[in-house]
PDB file of C-alpha atoms in Angstrom:
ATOM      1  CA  UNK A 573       0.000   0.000   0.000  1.00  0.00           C
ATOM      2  CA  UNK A 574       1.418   3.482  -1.001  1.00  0.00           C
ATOM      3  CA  UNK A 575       1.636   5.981   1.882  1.00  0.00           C
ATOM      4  CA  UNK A 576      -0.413   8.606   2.004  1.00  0.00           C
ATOM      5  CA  UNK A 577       1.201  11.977  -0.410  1.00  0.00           C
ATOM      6  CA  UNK A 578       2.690  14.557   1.766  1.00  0.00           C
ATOM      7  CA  UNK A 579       2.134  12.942   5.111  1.00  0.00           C
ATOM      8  CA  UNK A 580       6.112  12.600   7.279  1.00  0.00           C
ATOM      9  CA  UNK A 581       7.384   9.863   8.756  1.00  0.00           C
ATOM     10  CA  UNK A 582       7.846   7.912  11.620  1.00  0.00           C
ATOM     11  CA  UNK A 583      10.979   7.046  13.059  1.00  0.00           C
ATOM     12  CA  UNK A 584      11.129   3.701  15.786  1.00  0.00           C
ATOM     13  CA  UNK A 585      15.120   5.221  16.610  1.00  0.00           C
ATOM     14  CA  UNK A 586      17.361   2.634  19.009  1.00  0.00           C
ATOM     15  CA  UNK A 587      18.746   4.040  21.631  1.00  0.00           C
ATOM     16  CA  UNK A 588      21.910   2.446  23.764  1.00  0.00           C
ATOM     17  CA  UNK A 589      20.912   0.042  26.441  1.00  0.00           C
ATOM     18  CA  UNK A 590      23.914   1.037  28.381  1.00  0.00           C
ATOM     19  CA  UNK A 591      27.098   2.635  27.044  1.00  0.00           C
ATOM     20  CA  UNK A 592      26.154   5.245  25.078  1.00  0.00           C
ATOM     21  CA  UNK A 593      29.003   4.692  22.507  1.00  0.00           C
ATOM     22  CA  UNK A 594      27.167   2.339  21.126  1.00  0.00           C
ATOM     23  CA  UNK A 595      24.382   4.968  19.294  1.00  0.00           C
ATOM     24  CA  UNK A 596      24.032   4.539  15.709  1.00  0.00           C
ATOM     25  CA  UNK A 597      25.646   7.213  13.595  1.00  0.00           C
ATOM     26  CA  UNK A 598      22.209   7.488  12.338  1.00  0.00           C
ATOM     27  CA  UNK A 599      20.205   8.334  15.712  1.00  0.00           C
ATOM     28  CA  UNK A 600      22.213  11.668  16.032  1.00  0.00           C
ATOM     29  CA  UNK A 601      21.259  12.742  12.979  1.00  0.00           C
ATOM     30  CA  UNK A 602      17.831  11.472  13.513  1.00  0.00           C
ATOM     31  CA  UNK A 603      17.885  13.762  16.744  1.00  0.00           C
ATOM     32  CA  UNK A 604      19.546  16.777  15.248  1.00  0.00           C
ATOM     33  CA  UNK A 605      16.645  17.250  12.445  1.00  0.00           C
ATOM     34  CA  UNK A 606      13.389  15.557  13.901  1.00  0.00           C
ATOM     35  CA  UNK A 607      10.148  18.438  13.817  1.00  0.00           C
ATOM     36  CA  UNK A 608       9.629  16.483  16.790  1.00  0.00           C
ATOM     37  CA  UNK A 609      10.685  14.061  19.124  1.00  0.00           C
ATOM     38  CA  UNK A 610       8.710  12.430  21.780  1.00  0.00           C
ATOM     39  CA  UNK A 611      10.748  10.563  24.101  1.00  0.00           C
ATOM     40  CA  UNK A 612       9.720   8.336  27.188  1.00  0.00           C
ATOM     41  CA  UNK A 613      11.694  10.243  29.306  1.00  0.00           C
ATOM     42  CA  UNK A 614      12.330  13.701  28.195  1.00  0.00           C
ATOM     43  CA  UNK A 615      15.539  14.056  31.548  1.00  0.00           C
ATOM     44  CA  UNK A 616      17.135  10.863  29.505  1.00  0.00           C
ATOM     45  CA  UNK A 617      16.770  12.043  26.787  1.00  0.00           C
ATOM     46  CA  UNK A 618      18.453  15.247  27.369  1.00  0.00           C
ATOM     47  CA  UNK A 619      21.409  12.790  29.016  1.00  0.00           C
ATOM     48  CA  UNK A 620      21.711  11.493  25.159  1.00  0.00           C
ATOM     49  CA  UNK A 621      21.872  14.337  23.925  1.00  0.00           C
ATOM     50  CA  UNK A 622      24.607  15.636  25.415  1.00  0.00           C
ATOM     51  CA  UNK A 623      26.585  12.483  25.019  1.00  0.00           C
ATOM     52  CA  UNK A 624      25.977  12.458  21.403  1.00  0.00           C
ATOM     53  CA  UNK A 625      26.555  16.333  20.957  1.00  0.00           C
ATOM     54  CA  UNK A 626      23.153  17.005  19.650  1.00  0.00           C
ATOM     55  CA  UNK A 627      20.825  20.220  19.736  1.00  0.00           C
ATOM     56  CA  UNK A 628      17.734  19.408  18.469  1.00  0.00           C
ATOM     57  CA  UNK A 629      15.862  22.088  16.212  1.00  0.00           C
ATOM     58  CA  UNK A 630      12.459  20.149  16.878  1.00  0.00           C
ATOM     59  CA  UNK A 631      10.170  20.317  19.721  1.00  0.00           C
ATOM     60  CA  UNK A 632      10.245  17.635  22.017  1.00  0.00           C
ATOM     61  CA  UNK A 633       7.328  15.929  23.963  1.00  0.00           C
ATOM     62  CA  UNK A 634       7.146  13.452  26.817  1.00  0.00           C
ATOM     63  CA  UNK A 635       5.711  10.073  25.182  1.00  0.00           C
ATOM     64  CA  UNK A 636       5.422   7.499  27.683  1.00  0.00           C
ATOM     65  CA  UNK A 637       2.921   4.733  29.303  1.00  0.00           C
ATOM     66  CA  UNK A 638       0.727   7.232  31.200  1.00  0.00           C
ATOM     67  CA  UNK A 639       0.136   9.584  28.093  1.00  0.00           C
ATOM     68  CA  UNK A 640       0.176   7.503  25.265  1.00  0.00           C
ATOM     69  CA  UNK A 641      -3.402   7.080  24.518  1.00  0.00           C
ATOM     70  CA  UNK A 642      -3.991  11.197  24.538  1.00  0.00           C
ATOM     71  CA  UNK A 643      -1.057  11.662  22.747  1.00  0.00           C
ATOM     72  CA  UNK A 644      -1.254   9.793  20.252  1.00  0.00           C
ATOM     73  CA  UNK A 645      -3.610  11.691  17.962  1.00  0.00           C
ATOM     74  CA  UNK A 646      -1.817  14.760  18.416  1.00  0.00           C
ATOM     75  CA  UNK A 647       1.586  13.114  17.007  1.00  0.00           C
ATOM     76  CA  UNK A 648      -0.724  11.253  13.947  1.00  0.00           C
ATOM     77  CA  UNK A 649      -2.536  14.784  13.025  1.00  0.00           C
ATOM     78  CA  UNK A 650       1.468  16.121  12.667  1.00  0.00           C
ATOM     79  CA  UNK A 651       2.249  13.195  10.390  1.00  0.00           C
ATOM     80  CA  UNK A 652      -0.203  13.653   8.576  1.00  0.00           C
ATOM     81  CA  UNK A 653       0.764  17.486   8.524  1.00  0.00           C
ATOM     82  CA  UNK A 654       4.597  16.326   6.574  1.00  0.00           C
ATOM     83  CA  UNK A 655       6.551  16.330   9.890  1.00  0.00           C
ATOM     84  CA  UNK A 656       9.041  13.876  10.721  1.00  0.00           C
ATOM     85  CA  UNK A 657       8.539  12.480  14.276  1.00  0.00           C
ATOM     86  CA  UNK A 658      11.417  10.128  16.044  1.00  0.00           C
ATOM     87  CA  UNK A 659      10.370   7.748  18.976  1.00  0.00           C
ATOM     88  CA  UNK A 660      13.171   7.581  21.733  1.00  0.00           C
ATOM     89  CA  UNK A 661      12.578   5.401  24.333  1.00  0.00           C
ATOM     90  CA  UNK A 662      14.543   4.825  27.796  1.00  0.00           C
ATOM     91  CA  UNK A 663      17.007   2.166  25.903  1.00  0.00           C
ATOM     92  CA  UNK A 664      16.854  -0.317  22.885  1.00  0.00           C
ATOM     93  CA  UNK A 665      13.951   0.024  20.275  1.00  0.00           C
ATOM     94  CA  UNK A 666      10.546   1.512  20.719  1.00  0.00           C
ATOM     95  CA  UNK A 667       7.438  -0.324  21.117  1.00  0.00           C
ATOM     96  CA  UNK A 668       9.847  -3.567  22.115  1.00  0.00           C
ATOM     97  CA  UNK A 669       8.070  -3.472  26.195  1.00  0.00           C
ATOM     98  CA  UNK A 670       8.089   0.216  25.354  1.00  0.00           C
ATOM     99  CA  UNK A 671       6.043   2.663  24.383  1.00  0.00           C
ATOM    100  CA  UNK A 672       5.565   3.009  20.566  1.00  0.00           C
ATOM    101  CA  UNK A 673       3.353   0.482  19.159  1.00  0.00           C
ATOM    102  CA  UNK A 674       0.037   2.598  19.734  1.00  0.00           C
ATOM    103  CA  UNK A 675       1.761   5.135  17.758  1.00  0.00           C
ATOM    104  CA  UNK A 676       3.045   2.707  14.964  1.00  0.00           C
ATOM    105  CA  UNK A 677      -0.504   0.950  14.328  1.00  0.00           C
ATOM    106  CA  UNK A 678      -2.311   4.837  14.250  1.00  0.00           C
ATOM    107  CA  UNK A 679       0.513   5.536  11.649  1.00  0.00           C
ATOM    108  CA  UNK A 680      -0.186   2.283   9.440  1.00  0.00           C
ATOM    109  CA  UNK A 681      -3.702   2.689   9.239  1.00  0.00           C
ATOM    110  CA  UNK A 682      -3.223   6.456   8.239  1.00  0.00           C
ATOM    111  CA  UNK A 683      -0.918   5.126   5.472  1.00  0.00           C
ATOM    112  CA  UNK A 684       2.034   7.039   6.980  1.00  0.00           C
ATOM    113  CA  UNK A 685       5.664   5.649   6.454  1.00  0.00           C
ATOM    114  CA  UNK A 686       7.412   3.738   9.279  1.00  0.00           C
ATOM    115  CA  UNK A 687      10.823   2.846   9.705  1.00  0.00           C
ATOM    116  CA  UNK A 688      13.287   2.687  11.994  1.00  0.00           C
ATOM    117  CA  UNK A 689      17.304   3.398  12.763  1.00  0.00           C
ATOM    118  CA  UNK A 690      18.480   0.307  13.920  1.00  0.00           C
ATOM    119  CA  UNK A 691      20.749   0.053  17.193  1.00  0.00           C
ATOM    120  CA  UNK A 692      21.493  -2.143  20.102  1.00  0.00           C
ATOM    121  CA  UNK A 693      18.945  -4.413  21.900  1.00  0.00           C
ATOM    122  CA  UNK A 694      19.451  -6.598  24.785  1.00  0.00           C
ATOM    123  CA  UNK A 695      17.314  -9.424  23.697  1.00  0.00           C
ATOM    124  CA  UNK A 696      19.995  -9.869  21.153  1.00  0.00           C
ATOM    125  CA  UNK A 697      22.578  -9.290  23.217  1.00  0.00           C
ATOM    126  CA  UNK A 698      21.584 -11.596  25.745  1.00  0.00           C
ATOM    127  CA  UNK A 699      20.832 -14.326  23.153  1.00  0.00           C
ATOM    128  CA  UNK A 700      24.199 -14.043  21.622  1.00  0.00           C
ATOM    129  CA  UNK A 701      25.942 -14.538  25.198  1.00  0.00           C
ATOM    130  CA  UNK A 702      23.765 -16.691  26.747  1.00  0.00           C
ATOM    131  CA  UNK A 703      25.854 -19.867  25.691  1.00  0.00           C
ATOM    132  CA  UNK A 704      21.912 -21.729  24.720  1.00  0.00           C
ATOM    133  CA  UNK A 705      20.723 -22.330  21.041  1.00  0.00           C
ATOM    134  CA  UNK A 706      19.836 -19.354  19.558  1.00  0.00           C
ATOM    135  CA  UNK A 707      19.023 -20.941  16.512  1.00  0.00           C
ATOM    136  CA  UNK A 708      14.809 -20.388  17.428  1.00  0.00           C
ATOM    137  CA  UNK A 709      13.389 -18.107  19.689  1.00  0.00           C
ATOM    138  CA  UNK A 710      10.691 -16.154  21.371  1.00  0.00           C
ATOM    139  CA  UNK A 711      10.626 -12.841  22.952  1.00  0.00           C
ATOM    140  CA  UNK A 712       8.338 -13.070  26.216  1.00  0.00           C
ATOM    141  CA  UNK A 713       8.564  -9.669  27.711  1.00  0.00           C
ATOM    142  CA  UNK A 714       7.752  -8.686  31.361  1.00  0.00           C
ATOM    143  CA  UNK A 715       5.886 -11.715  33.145  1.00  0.00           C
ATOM    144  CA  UNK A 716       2.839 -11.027  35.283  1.00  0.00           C
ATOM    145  CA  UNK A 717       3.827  -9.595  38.259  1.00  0.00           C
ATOM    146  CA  UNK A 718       0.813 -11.600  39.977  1.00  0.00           C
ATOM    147  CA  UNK A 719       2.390 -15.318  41.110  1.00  0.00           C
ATOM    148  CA  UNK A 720      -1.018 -16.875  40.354  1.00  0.00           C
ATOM    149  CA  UNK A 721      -0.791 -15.063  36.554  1.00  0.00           C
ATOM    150  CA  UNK A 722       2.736 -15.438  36.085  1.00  0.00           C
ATOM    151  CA  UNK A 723       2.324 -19.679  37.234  1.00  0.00           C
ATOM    152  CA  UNK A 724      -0.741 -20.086  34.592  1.00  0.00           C
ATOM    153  CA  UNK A 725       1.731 -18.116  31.712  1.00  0.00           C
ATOM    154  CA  UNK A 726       4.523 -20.012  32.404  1.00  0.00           C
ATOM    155  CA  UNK A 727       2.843 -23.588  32.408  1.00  0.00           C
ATOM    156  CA  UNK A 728       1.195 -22.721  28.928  1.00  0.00           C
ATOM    157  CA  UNK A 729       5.365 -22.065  28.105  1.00  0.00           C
ATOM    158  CA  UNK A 730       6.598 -25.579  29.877  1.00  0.00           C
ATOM    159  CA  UNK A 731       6.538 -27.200  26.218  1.00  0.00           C
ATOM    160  CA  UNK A 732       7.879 -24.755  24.220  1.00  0.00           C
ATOM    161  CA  UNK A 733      10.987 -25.736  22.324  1.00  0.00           C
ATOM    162  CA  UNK A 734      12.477 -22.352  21.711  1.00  0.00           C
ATOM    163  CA  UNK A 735      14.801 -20.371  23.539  1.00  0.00           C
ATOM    164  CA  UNK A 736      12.635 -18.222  25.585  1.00  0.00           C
ATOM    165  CA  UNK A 737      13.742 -14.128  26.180  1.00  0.00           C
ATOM    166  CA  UNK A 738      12.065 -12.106  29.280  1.00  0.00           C
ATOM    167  CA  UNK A 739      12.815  -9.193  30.664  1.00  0.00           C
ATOM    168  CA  UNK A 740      12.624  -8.794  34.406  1.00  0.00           C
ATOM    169  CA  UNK A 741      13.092  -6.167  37.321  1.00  0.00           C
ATOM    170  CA  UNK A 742      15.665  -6.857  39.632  1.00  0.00           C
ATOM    171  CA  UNK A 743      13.829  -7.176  43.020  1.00  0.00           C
ATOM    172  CA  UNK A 744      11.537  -9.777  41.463  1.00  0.00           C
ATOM    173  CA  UNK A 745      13.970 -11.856  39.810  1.00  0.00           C
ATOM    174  CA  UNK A 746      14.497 -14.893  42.561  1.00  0.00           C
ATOM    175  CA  UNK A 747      10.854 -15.305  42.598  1.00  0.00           C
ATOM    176  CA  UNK A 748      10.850 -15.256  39.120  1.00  0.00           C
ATOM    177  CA  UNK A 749      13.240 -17.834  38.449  1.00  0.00           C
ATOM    178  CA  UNK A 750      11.949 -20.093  41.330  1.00  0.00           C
ATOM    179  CA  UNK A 751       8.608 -19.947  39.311  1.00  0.00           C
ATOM    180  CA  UNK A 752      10.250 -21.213  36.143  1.00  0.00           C
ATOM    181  CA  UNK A 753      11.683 -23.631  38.241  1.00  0.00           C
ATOM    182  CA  UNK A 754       8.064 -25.171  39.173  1.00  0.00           C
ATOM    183  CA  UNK A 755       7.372 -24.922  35.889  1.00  0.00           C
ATOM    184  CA  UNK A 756      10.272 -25.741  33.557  1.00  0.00           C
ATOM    185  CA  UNK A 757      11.891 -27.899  36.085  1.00  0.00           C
ATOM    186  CA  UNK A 758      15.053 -27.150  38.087  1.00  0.00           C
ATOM    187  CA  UNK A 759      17.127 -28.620  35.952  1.00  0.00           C
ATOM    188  CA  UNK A 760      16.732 -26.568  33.159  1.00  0.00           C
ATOM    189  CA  UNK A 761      19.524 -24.376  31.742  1.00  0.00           C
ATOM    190  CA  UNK A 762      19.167 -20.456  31.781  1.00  0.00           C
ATOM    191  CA  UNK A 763      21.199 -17.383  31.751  1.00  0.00           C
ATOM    192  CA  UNK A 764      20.676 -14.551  33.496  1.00  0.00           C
ATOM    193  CA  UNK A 765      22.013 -11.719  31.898  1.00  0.00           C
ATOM    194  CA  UNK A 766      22.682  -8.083  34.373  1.00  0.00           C
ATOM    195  CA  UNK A 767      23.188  -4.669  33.305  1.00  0.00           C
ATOM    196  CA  UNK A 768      24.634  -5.187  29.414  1.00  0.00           C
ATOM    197  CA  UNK A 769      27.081  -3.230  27.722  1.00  0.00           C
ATOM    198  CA  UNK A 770      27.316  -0.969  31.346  1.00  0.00           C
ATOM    199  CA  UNK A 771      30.212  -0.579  33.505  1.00  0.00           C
ATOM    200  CA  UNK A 772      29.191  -3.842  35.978  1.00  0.00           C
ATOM    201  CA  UNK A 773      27.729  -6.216  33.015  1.00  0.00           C
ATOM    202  CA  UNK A 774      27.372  -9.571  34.291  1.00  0.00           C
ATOM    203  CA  UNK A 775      26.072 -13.009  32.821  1.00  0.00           C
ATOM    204  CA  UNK A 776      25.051 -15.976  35.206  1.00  0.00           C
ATOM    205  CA  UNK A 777      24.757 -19.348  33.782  1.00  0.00           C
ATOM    206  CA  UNK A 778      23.344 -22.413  35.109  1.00  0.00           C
ATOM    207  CA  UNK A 779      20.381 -24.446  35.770  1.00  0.00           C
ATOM    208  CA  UNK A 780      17.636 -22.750  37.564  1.00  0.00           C
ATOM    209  CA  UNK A 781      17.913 -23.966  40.551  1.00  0.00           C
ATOM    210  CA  UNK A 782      21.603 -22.192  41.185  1.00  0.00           C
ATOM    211  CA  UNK A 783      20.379 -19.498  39.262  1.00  0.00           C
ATOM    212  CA  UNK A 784      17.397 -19.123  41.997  1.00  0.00           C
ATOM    213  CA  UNK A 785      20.037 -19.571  45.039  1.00  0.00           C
ATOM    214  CA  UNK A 786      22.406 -17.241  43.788  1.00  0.00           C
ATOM    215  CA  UNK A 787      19.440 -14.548  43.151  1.00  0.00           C
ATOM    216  CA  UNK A 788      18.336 -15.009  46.716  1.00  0.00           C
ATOM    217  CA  UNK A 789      21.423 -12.460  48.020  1.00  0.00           C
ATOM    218  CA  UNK A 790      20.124 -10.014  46.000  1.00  0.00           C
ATOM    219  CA  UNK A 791      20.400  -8.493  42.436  1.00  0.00           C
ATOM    220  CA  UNK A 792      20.598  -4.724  40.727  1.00  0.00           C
ATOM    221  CA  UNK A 793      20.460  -3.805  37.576  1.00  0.00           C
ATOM    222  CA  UNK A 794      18.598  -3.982  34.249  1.00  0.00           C
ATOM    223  CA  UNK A 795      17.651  -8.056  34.025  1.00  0.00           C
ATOM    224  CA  UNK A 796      17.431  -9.640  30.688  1.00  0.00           C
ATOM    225  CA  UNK A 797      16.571 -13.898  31.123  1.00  0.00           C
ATOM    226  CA  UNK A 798      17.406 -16.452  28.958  1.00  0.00           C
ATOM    227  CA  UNK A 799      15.741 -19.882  29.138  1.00  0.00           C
ATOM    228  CA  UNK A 800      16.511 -22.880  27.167  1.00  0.00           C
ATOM    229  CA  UNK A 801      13.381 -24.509  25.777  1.00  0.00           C
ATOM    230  CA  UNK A 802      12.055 -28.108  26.172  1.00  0.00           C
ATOM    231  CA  UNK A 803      13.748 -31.372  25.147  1.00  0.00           C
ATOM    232  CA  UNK A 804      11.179 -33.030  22.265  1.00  0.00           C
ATOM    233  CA  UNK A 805       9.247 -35.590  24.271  1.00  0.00           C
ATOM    234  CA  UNK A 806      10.002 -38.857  23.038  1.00  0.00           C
ATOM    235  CA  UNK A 807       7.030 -41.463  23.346  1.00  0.00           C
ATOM    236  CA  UNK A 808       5.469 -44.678  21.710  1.00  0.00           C
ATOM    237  CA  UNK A 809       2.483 -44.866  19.885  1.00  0.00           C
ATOM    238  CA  UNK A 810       0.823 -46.972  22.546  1.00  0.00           C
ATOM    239  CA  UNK A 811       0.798 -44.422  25.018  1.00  0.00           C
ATOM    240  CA  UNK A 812      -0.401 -41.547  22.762  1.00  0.00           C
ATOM    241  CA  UNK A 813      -3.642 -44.076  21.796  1.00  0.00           C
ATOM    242  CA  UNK A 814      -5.251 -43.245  25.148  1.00  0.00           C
ATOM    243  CA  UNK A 815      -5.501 -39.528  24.848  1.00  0.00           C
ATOM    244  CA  UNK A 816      -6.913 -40.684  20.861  1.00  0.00           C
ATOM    245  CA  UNK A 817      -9.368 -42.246  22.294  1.00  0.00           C
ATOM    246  CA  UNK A 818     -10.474 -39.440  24.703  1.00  0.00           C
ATOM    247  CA  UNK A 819     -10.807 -37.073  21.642  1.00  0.00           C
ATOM    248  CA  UNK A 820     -11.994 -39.186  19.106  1.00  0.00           C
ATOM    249  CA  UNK A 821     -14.835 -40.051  22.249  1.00  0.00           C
ATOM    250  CA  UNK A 822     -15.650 -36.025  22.292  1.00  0.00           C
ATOM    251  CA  UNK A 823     -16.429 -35.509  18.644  1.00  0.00           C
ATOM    252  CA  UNK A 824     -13.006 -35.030  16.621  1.00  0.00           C
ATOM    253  CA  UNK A 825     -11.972 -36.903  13.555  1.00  0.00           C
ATOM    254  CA  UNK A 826      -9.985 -40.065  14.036  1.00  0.00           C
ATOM    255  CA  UNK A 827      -8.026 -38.933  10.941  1.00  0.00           C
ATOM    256  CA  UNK A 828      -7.566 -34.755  12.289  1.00  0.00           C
ATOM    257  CA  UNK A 829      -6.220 -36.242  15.500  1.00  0.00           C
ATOM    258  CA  UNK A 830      -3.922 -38.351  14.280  1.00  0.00           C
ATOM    259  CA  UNK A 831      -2.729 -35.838  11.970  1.00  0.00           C
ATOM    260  CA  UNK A 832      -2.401 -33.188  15.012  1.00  0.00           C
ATOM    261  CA  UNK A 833      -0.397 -35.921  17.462  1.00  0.00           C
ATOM    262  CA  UNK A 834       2.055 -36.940  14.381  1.00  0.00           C
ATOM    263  CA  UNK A 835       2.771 -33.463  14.262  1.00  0.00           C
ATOM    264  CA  UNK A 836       3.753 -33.219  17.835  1.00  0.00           C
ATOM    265  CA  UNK A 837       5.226 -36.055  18.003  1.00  0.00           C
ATOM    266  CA  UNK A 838       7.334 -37.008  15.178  1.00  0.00           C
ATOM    267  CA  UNK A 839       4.960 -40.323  15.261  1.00  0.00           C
ATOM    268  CA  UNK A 840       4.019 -41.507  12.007  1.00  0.00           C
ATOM    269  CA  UNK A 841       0.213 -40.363  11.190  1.00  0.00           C
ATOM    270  CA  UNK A 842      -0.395 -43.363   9.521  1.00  0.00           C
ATOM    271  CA  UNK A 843       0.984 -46.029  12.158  1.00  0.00           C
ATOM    272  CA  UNK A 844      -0.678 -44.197  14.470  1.00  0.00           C
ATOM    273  CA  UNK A 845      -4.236 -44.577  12.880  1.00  0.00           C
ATOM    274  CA  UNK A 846      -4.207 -48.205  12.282  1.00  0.00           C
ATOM    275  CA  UNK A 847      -3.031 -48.606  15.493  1.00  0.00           C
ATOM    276  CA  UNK A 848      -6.347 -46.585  17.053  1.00  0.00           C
ATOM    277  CA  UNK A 849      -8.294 -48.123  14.449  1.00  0.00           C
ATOM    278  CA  UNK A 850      -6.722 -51.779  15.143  1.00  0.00           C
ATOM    279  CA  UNK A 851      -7.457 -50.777  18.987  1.00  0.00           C
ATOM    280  CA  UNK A 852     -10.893 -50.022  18.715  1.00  0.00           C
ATOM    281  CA  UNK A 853     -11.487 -53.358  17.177  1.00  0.00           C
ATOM    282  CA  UNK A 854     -10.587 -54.862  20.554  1.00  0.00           C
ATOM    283  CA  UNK A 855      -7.065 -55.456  19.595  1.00  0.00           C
ATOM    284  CA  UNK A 856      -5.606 -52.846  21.479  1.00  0.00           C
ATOM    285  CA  UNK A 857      -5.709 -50.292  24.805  1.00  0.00           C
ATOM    286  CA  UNK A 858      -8.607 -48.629  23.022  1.00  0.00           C
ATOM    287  CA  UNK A 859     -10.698 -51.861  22.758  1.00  0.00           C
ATOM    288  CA  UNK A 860     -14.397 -51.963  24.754  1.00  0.00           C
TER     289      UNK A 860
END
């Protein structure tokens, strides 16, 4: 879809998660020319600023959690007007756990251009020296601060095969990783990854259980997890015809649920429907 004729553009602009040295040629620029820039916090933003030797010729605005919704429209209506708005954020990309995306969908559906100047991100970061595959993953965010929320979110994630990313603040971390414990198992390998790119960087690696007892003393910084994800299950077709039988009982397709448990399983589909079928002949667990 062409954008619409006249309108600016948005600019998502990365900003370092740490050690400012780290800005993107680009974001300085960015910063030096924007009509406006709306930052998350306008007193870190100044703090940039001077780091990167930047006086901005646009106005800047405050653009965080508690305003977003209002100020929105405001920043949509000067799109639309040919202005070119950056997004700053506290550190890494906007709308990543940040503010931004309410902004970036108004945009789209206005037909306004979006891009972005690329920078550093801890997600990445933490990925790259976590030491676990890296080869699939999932960003996870913030996890419910609530135990009973965060326990029902993390037991829908127990299976999940891909190395898992979450962000978390520093004074709920043990708890955190306790409840990954209950849910992953202690056993399983994670990295904890503290204040990156900054002066006191540190990365903790280990099974979640000594991740949990070393948390326990206490922990400051900006927390980025990493989590291994699940082993594949390995199982026979005899003890998937059980839970067959249970759906097949409440209305699904013999056929549809094979399909669905060879794809979780690796199993063959069609061993495993002659099996159910064999079964339900009375030659098998499923038998009556």
């Amino acid at each position: 879809m062409s954008t619409t004729p006249d309108a600016g553009t948005l600019v998502l602009a990365a900003t370092p998660i740490g050690d400012p040295r780290d800005a993107a040629p680009r974001l300085a620029e960015e910063l030096a020319t924007a009509d406006v820039i709306a930052a998350e916090d306008t007193r870190r933003l100044k703090r940039l600023l001077s780091a990167l030797g930047v006086s901005p010729i646009g106005q800047v605005l405050s653009y965080h959690d508690h305003n977003e919704a209002a100020r929105t429209p405001e920043l949509v209506e000067r799109l639309l007007a040919g202005e070119r708005v950056v997004v700053v954020t506290d550190a890494g990309m906007p709308s990543v756990s940040d503010p931004g995306y309410r902004l970036v969908a108004a945009a789209v559906a206005r037909d306004v251009r979006v891009t972005c100047v690329p920078g550093p991100s801890a997600v990445l970061m933490a990925l790259a020296v976590s030491g676990l595959p890296v080869d699939r993953f999932c960003f996870e965010g913030f996890l419910p601060r609530k135990a009973g929320e965060r326990a029902r979110l993390l037991a829908e994630l127990a299976d999940e095969r891909r190395t898992m990313v979450f962000f978390e603040a520093p004074h709920r971390l043990a708890e955190t990783l306790a409840a990954m414990g209950e849910a992953f198992g202690p056993t399983r390998r994670a990295a904890v990854c503290r204040e990156l790119t900054k002066t006191y960087e540190e990365v903790r690696r280990g099974t979640l259980h000594k991740l949990t007892a070393w948390a326990l003393d206490g922990v400051k910084g900006e927390i980025t997890v990493v989590v291994t994800g699940a082993e594949r299950k390995v199982t026979t077709i005899e003890n998937e015809l059980s839970g067959i039988r249970h759906r097949v009982e409440k209305g699904e397709r013999l056929k549809d649920v094979c399909a669905d448990v060879a794809a979780r399983t690796g199993l063959s589909k069609k061993a495993l429907y002659d099996a159910a079928v064999a079964a339900g002949k009375g030659e098998g667990p499923l038998g009556v």
